[in-house]
Short mmCIF file of C-alpha atoms (C1' of nucleotides) in Angstrom, two decimals:
data_model
loop_
_atom_site.label_atom_id
_atom_site.label_comp_id
_atom_site.label_asym_id
_atom_site.label_seq_id
_atom_site.Cartn_x
_atom_site.Cartn_y
_atom_site.Cartn_z
CA MET A 1 0.71 8.48 -25.31
CA GLU A 2 -1.63 11.04 -23.86
CA GLY A 3 -1.35 11.31 -20.13
CA ILE A 4 -3.41 10.23 -17.18
CA PRO A 5 -7.23 10.41 -17.20
CA GLU A 6 -8.51 13.75 -15.94
CA ARG A 7 -10.83 11.94 -13.55
CA LEU A 8 -7.77 10.62 -11.77
CA ALA A 9 -5.36 13.53 -12.10
CA ALA A 10 -7.86 15.95 -10.58
CA LYS A 11 -8.59 13.90 -7.46
CA PRO A 12 -6.58 14.69 -4.33
CA SER A 13 -7.06 11.11 -3.19
CA TRP A 14 -5.31 9.95 -6.37
CA LEU A 15 -2.49 12.47 -5.99
CA ILE A 16 -1.89 11.52 -2.38
CA THR A 17 -1.98 7.75 -2.83
CA GLN A 18 0.24 7.88 -5.91
CA LEU A 19 2.73 10.16 -4.22
CA ALA A 20 2.67 7.85 -1.20
CA THR A 21 3.76 5.03 -3.48
CA HIS A 22 6.75 7.07 -4.59
CA ALA A 23 7.51 7.94 -0.98
CA ARG A 24 7.43 4.26 -0.04
CA ARG A 25 9.70 3.37 -2.93
CA LEU A 26 12.23 6.02 -1.97
CA SER A 27 12.10 5.01 1.70
CA ALA A 28 12.55 1.35 0.88
CA ALA A 29 15.56 2.20 -1.26
CA GLY A 30 16.99 4.29 1.58
CA HIS A 31 16.44 1.51 4.08
CA GLU A 32 17.80 -1.34 2.00
CA ASP A 33 21.27 -1.06 3.50
CA ALA A 34 19.81 -0.90 7.02
CA ARG A 35 17.85 -4.10 6.41
CA ALA A 36 14.84 -2.64 8.14
CA GLY A 37 11.42 -1.42 7.15
CA ALA A 38 9.05 1.36 8.07
CA TYR A 39 7.61 -0.54 11.03
CA HIS A 40 11.04 -0.83 12.62
CA TYR A 41 11.69 2.86 12.22
CA ARG A 42 8.41 3.84 13.83
CA ILE A 43 9.17 1.65 16.82
CA LEU A 44 12.74 2.86 17.22
CA ALA A 45 11.56 6.47 16.98
CA ALA A 46 8.91 5.99 19.67
CA LEU A 47 11.41 4.28 21.95
CA ARG A 48 13.98 7.03 21.47
CA GLU A 49 11.58 9.85 22.19
CA PHE A 50 9.44 8.35 24.94
CA GLY A 51 11.79 5.87 26.60
CA ALA A 52 11.14 2.28 27.58
CA GLN A 53 7.48 1.39 27.23
CA SER A 54 5.04 -1.42 26.56
CA GLN A 55 4.36 -2.93 23.16
CA ALA A 56 0.84 -1.56 23.23
CA ASP A 57 2.18 1.96 23.77
CA LEU A 58 4.57 1.49 20.86
CA GLY A 59 1.66 0.51 18.69
CA ARG A 60 -0.41 3.52 19.67
CA ARG A 61 2.44 5.99 19.18
CA GLY A 62 3.61 4.56 15.88
CA ASN A 63 0.11 3.84 14.62
CA LEU A 64 0.77 0.12 14.42
CA ASP A 65 -1.42 -2.85 15.16
CA ARG A 66 -0.39 -4.80 18.26
CA SER A 67 0.26 -7.90 16.19
CA ASP A 68 2.53 -6.03 13.82
CA VAL A 69 4.47 -4.65 16.77
CA VAL A 70 5.14 -8.22 17.90
CA ALA A 71 6.63 -9.24 14.57
CA ALA A 72 8.74 -6.10 14.21
CA LEU A 73 10.03 -6.40 17.78
CA ASN A 74 11.03 -10.01 17.16
CA GLU A 75 13.22 -8.84 14.29
CA LEU A 76 14.58 -5.86 16.19
CA ALA A 77 15.45 -8.16 19.11
CA ALA A 78 17.14 -10.64 16.75
CA SER A 79 19.42 -7.87 15.49
CA GLY A 80 20.06 -6.64 19.03
CA CYS A 81 18.32 -3.28 18.64
CA ILE A 82 15.87 -3.74 21.51
CA GLU A 83 15.38 -5.81 24.66
CA ARG A 84 12.12 -7.15 26.03
CA THR A 85 11.70 -7.65 29.76
CA PRO A 86 8.49 -8.37 31.67
CA ASP A 87 7.19 -5.28 33.46
CA PRO A 88 7.36 -6.02 37.22
CA ALA A 89 4.65 -3.42 37.87
CA ASP A 90 2.17 -5.01 35.43
CA ARG A 91 2.82 -8.58 34.47
CA ARG A 92 0.66 -8.36 31.38
CA ARG A 93 3.18 -6.02 29.79
CA ASN A 94 6.64 -6.22 28.33
CA LEU A 95 8.96 -3.30 28.89
CA VAL A 96 10.77 -2.65 25.64
CA ARG A 97 14.13 -0.91 25.93
CA LEU A 98 16.34 0.56 23.23
CA THR A 99 19.91 -0.77 23.14
CA ASP A 100 22.97 1.11 21.96
CA ALA A 101 22.84 -0.86 18.73
CA GLY A 102 19.22 0.26 18.40
CA VAL A 103 20.22 3.91 18.77
CA ASP A 104 22.84 3.45 16.06
CA GLN A 105 20.30 1.82 13.79
CA LEU A 106 17.85 4.67 14.37
CA HIS A 107 20.50 7.23 13.48
CA ARG A 108 21.39 5.37 10.31
CA MET A 109 17.75 5.30 9.27
CA ASP A 110 17.38 8.96 10.22
CA ARG A 111 20.13 9.95 7.83
CA SER A 112 18.79 7.99 4.90
CA LEU A 113 15.26 9.23 5.57
CA ASP A 114 16.48 12.81 5.56
CA ARG A 115 17.86 12.23 2.09
CA VAL A 116 14.55 10.67 1.10
CA GLN A 117 12.62 13.80 2.09
CA ASP A 118 14.83 15.81 -0.22
CA GLU A 119 14.24 13.53 -3.17
CA LEU A 120 10.55 13.34 -2.42
CA LEU A 121 10.01 17.10 -2.29
CA GLY A 122 12.34 17.52 -5.24
CA PRO A 123 11.30 20.68 -7.09
CA LEU A 124 9.64 22.51 -4.19
CA SER A 125 11.15 25.61 -2.58
CA ALA A 126 11.61 25.81 1.18
CA ASP A 127 8.46 27.92 1.49
CA GLU A 128 6.46 25.49 -0.57
CA ARG A 129 7.72 22.57 1.50
CA ALA A 130 6.60 24.32 4.66
CA THR A 131 3.20 25.06 3.13
CA LEU A 132 2.78 21.45 2.07
CA THR A 133 3.77 19.94 5.40
CA GLY A 134 1.52 22.42 7.16
CA LEU A 135 -1.51 21.44 5.11
CA LEU A 136 -0.76 17.73 5.41
CA THR A 137 -0.28 18.03 9.16
CA ARG A 138 -3.65 19.73 9.55
CA LEU A 139 -5.37 17.08 7.47
CA LEU A 140 -3.73 14.26 9.36
CA ALA A 141 -4.67 15.79 12.72
CA HIS A 142 -8.24 16.12 11.53
CA HIS A 143 -8.48 12.47 10.52
CA ARG A 144 -6.72 11.31 13.62
CA THR A 145 -9.18 12.94 16.00
CA SER A 146 -12.40 12.46 14.07
CA MET B 1 -0.96 9.61 25.86
CA GLU B 2 1.50 12.01 24.34
CA GLY B 3 1.27 12.13 20.60
CA ILE B 4 3.31 10.86 17.73
CA PRO B 5 7.13 10.92 17.77
CA GLU B 6 8.53 14.16 16.37
CA ARG B 7 10.80 12.18 14.06
CA LEU B 8 7.70 10.88 12.33
CA ALA B 9 5.39 13.87 12.55
CA ALA B 10 7.98 16.12 10.91
CA LYS B 11 8.64 13.94 7.90
CA PRO B 12 6.66 14.66 4.72
CA SER B 13 7.02 11.01 3.73
CA TRP B 14 5.24 10.04 6.94
CA LEU B 15 2.50 12.64 6.47
CA ILE B 16 1.89 11.56 2.90
CA THR B 17 1.84 7.82 3.51
CA GLN B 18 -0.38 8.16 6.56
CA LEU B 19 -2.78 10.46 4.79
CA ALA B 20 -2.81 8.05 1.86
CA THR B 21 -3.98 5.34 4.25
CA HIS B 22 -6.90 7.52 5.30
CA ALA B 23 -7.64 8.28 1.65
CA ARG B 24 -7.69 4.56 0.85
CA ARG B 25 -9.97 3.85 3.78
CA LEU B 26 -12.43 6.54 2.73
CA SER B 27 -12.34 5.38 -0.88
CA ALA B 28 -12.88 1.76 0.10
CA ALA B 29 -15.86 2.79 2.21
CA GLY B 30 -17.23 4.78 -0.70
CA HIS B 31 -16.79 1.88 -3.08
CA GLU B 32 -18.20 -0.82 -0.88
CA ASP B 33 -21.67 -0.57 -2.40
CA ALA B 34 -20.19 -0.61 -5.91
CA ARG B 35 -18.30 -3.81 -5.13
CA ALA B 36 -15.25 -2.48 -6.95
CA GLY B 37 -11.81 -1.29 -6.03
CA ALA B 38 -9.37 1.38 -7.11
CA TYR B 39 -8.02 -0.71 -9.97
CA HIS B 40 -11.47 -0.98 -11.52
CA TYR B 41 -12.01 2.75 -11.29
CA ARG B 42 -8.71 3.56 -12.95
CA ILE B 43 -9.55 1.27 -15.84
CA LEU B 44 -13.08 2.56 -16.27
CA ALA B 45 -11.79 6.14 -16.19
CA ALA B 46 -9.17 5.46 -18.87
CA LEU B 47 -11.74 3.72 -21.07
CA ARG B 48 -14.22 6.57 -20.71
CA GLU B 49 -11.74 9.29 -21.55
CA PHE B 50 -9.65 7.61 -24.25
CA GLY B 51 -12.10 5.11 -25.77
CA ALA B 52 -11.56 1.46 -26.60
CA GLN B 53 -7.92 0.48 -26.24
CA SER B 54 -5.56 -2.35 -25.45
CA GLN B 55 -4.93 -3.73 -21.99
CA ALA B 56 -1.35 -2.47 -22.14
CA ASP B 57 -2.60 1.06 -22.81
CA LEU B 58 -4.99 0.79 -19.89
CA GLY B 59 -2.09 -0.18 -17.68
CA ARG B 60 0.05 2.73 -18.79
CA ARG B 61 -2.72 5.29 -18.40
CA GLY B 62 -3.90 4.03 -15.04
CA ASN B 63 -0.41 3.26 -13.76
CA LEU B 64 -1.19 -0.42 -13.39
CA ASP B 65 0.91 -3.48 -14.00
CA ARG B 66 -0.20 -5.54 -17.02
CA SER B 67 -0.92 -8.51 -14.82
CA ASP B 68 -3.14 -6.48 -12.51
CA VAL B 69 -5.04 -5.18 -15.52
CA VAL B 70 -5.81 -8.77 -16.49
CA ALA B 71 -7.31 -9.60 -13.11
CA ALA B 72 -9.33 -6.38 -12.88
CA LEU B 73 -10.65 -6.80 -16.41
CA ASN B 74 -11.75 -10.35 -15.64
CA GLU B 75 -13.86 -8.99 -12.80
CA LEU B 76 -15.16 -6.06 -14.82
CA ALA B 77 -16.11 -8.45 -17.64
CA ALA B 78 -17.85 -10.78 -15.18
CA SER B 79 -20.04 -7.89 -14.02
CA GLY B 80 -20.69 -6.80 -17.61
CA CYS B 81 -18.84 -3.48 -17.40
CA ILE B 82 -16.42 -4.14 -20.26
CA GLU B 83 -16.03 -6.35 -23.32
CA ARG B 84 -12.80 -7.84 -24.64
CA THR B 85 -12.42 -8.54 -28.35
CA PRO B 86 -9.25 -9.44 -30.22
CA ASP B 87 -7.86 -6.47 -32.17
CA PRO B 88 -8.07 -7.41 -35.87
CA ALA B 89 -5.30 -4.93 -36.69
CA ASP B 90 -2.85 -6.45 -34.17
CA ARG B 91 -3.60 -9.95 -33.05
CA ARG B 92 -1.42 -9.62 -29.98
CA ARG B 93 -3.87 -7.15 -28.48
CA ASN B 94 -7.32 -7.19 -27.01
CA LEU B 95 -9.55 -4.24 -27.69
CA VAL B 96 -11.33 -3.37 -24.45
CA ARG B 97 -14.62 -1.57 -24.80
CA LEU B 98 -16.78 0.08 -22.16
CA THR B 99 -20.39 -1.12 -22.01
CA ASP B 100 -23.39 0.89 -20.89
CA ALA B 101 -23.28 -0.92 -17.59
CA GLY B 102 -19.63 0.11 -17.30
CA VAL B 103 -20.52 3.76 -17.83
CA ASP B 104 -23.15 3.49 -15.10
CA GLN B 105 -20.64 1.89 -12.77
CA LEU B 106 -18.12 4.64 -13.49
CA HIS B 107 -20.68 7.32 -12.69
CA ARG B 108 -21.62 5.61 -9.45
CA MET B 109 -17.98 5.50 -8.43
CA ASP B 110 -17.50 9.10 -9.54
CA ARG B 111 -20.21 10.27 -7.20
CA SER B 112 -18.91 8.42 -4.18
CA LEU B 113 -15.35 9.51 -4.91
CA ASP B 114 -16.45 13.13 -5.06
CA ARG B 115 -17.85 12.76 -1.58
CA VAL B 116 -14.58 11.13 -0.52
CA GLN B 117 -12.55 14.15 -1.65
CA ASP B 118 -14.69 16.34 0.58
CA GLU B 119 -14.18 14.17 3.61
CA LEU B 120 -10.49 13.82 2.88
CA LEU B 121 -9.83 17.55 2.57
CA GLY B 122 -12.14 18.19 5.49
CA PRO B 123 -10.98 21.38 7.21
CA LEU B 124 -9.26 23.03 4.24
CA SER B 125 -10.65 26.10 2.50
CA ALA B 126 -11.12 26.16 -1.26
CA ASP B 127 -7.90 28.13 -1.67
CA GLU B 128 -5.98 25.72 0.49
CA ARG B 129 -7.36 22.78 -1.44
CA ALA B 130 -6.17 24.35 -4.67
CA THR B 131 -2.74 25.03 -3.19
CA LEU B 132 -2.44 21.46 -1.98
CA THR B 133 -3.50 19.85 -5.24
CA GLY B 134 -1.15 22.17 -7.11
CA LEU B 135 1.83 21.17 -5.00
CA LEU B 136 0.95 17.47 -5.15
CA THR B 137 0.48 17.63 -8.91
CA ARG B 138 3.90 19.20 -9.36
CA LEU B 139 5.53 16.57 -7.17
CA LEU B 140 3.79 13.73 -8.94
CA ALA B 141 4.78 15.09 -12.36
CA HIS B 142 8.37 15.35 -11.18
CA HIS B 143 8.48 11.74 -10.00
CA ARG B 144 6.68 10.51 -13.09
CA THR B 145 9.18 11.94 -15.52
CA SER B 146 12.38 11.49 -13.57
"C1'" DT C 1 14.11 -11.96 -46.67
"C1'" DC C 2 15.42 -13.85 -42.43
"C1'" DG C 3 16.42 -13.52 -37.83
"C1'" DT C 4 16.31 -10.81 -33.76
"C1'" DA C 5 14.05 -7.68 -30.79
"C1'" DA C 6 10.09 -5.89 -28.90
"C1'" DT C 7 5.29 -6.08 -27.48
"C1'" DC C 8 1.02 -8.33 -25.88
"C1'" DG C 9 -1.92 -11.05 -22.74
"C1'" DT C 10 -1.58 -14.32 -19.21
"C1'" DT C 11 -0.06 -17.10 -15.19
"C1'" DG C 12 1.93 -17.36 -10.96
"C1'" DG C 13 4.41 -15.69 -7.89
"C1'" DT C 14 6.72 -11.75 -4.03
"C1'" DG C 15 6.65 -8.16 -0.46
"C1'" DT C 16 4.63 -4.44 2.24
"C1'" DA C 17 1.07 -2.21 4.71
"C1'" DG C 18 -2.93 -2.24 7.37
"C1'" DC C 19 -6.20 -4.85 9.54
"C1'" DC C 20 -9.25 -8.41 12.55
"C1'" DA C 21 -10.48 -12.35 15.61
"C1'" DA C 22 -9.31 -15.16 19.23
"C1'" DC C 23 -6.61 -17.03 22.98
"C1'" DG C 24 -4.58 -17.24 27.82
"C1'" DA C 25 -2.75 -14.33 31.26
"C1'" DT C 26 -3.20 -10.48 34.12
"C1'" DA C 27 -5.26 -6.20 36.18
"C1'" DC C 28 -8.98 -3.60 37.88
"C1'" DA C 29 -13.73 -1.96 39.36
"C1'" DG C 30 -18.02 -3.01 41.32
"C1'" DC D 1 -15.74 -12.50 43.84
"C1'" DT D 2 -17.26 -11.51 39.34
"C1'" DG D 3 -17.26 -9.34 35.38
"C1'" DT D 4 -14.72 -6.14 32.21
"C1'" DA D 5 -10.65 -4.50 30.17
"C1'" DT D 6 -5.97 -4.76 28.72
"C1'" DC D 7 -1.71 -7.19 27.24
"C1'" DG D 8 1.18 -10.10 24.22
"C1'" DT D 9 0.80 -13.50 20.83
"C1'" DT D 10 -0.75 -16.42 16.95
"C1'" DG D 11 -2.80 -16.84 12.66
"C1'" DG D 12 -5.21 -15.20 9.32
"C1'" DC D 13 -7.06 -11.68 5.60
"C1'" DT D 14 -7.32 -7.87 1.81
"C1'" DA D 15 -5.45 -4.29 -1.09
"C1'" DC D 16 -1.76 -2.53 -3.67
"C1'" DA D 17 2.49 -2.60 -6.20
"C1'" DC D 18 5.62 -5.36 -8.39
"C1'" DC D 19 8.46 -9.10 -11.05
"C1'" DA D 20 9.69 -13.20 -14.01
"C1'" DA D 21 8.49 -16.10 -17.49
"C1'" DC D 22 5.75 -18.07 -21.23
"C1'" DG D 23 3.72 -18.49 -26.10
"C1'" DA D 24 1.94 -15.70 -29.63
"C1'" DT D 25 2.49 -11.98 -32.58
"C1'" DT D 26 4.54 -7.87 -34.73
"C1'" DA D 27 8.34 -4.70 -36.01
"C1'" DC D 28 12.80 -3.86 -37.36
"C1'" DG D 29 17.57 -4.37 -39.08
"C1'" DA D 30 21.15 -6.72 -41.49
#
DNA sequence: TCGTAATCGTTGGTGTAGCCAACGATACAG
DNA sequence: CTGTATCGTTGGCTACACCAACGATTACGA
């Protein structure tokens, strides 16, 4: 079987979306023991690095829709990873706080995600990995601000 | 608002999946006048470059599940872009053929997708674009064969 | 040659990711 | 005080990537 149509193989948008599918597959496999998905990781990461904050802030920092934050927080609360308390300073908001169990969960996911990066970048040298992440970071910053 | 958590921003898997989301958004915007999606383009591209072939072949070349090929072909047939005829040499198969209208549709989508690549790669120089596509191509080939 | 395996198109699901609209409650600016 | 904005929440949607199973057909091996 001859390979993939040139029209596809030559398009960066094809390369990126196809590689993203592989990245998702690898991440899902890495997370299967943690029983958590990408949304949960983004939230735990934002909580760890920026401290207790509102659900809206979590959504902005992790690039999540407010409604998706709600669902993910429900699951994280059910497994004891976070706690929701009304913000006394602004009664519209919930203050979301990371529990010790949440920190443990984050570290577990960190370790499996580190392994995932290695599988994902497979054949690339350290220099090439740095070049790639540099280019991707610039592109992402461009699309985030424009 | 401080930016994105370091844990995320530093991970190639995050960069790739996020950039893929932007790529999908741009592509969808480009395709909105064509009333077709990525699946349709992959099929049209495979038909154009490899000629009339079975639905299973289309799926393998465009990296699509057989069942998704069925649905996309139903829509492409409804808009007159392809024709399905039973393969006389193997009565399990359908021979899918590209019509003139299908060629036109493919060219329309080609043009908008070319514009999409430019928006997607935005700030990168020609050299950087070549470097990026080279790295992505190597990674994709690695994950396709392994 | 006969029976088993493999392939094909099709139907009908599943799960994830990224959205959007609308609601009541609350905060804030004029 | 009145409008505007934000917050959490509910309920929905689309696209994309899959999987299992079925009847029909073909290929292959004993």
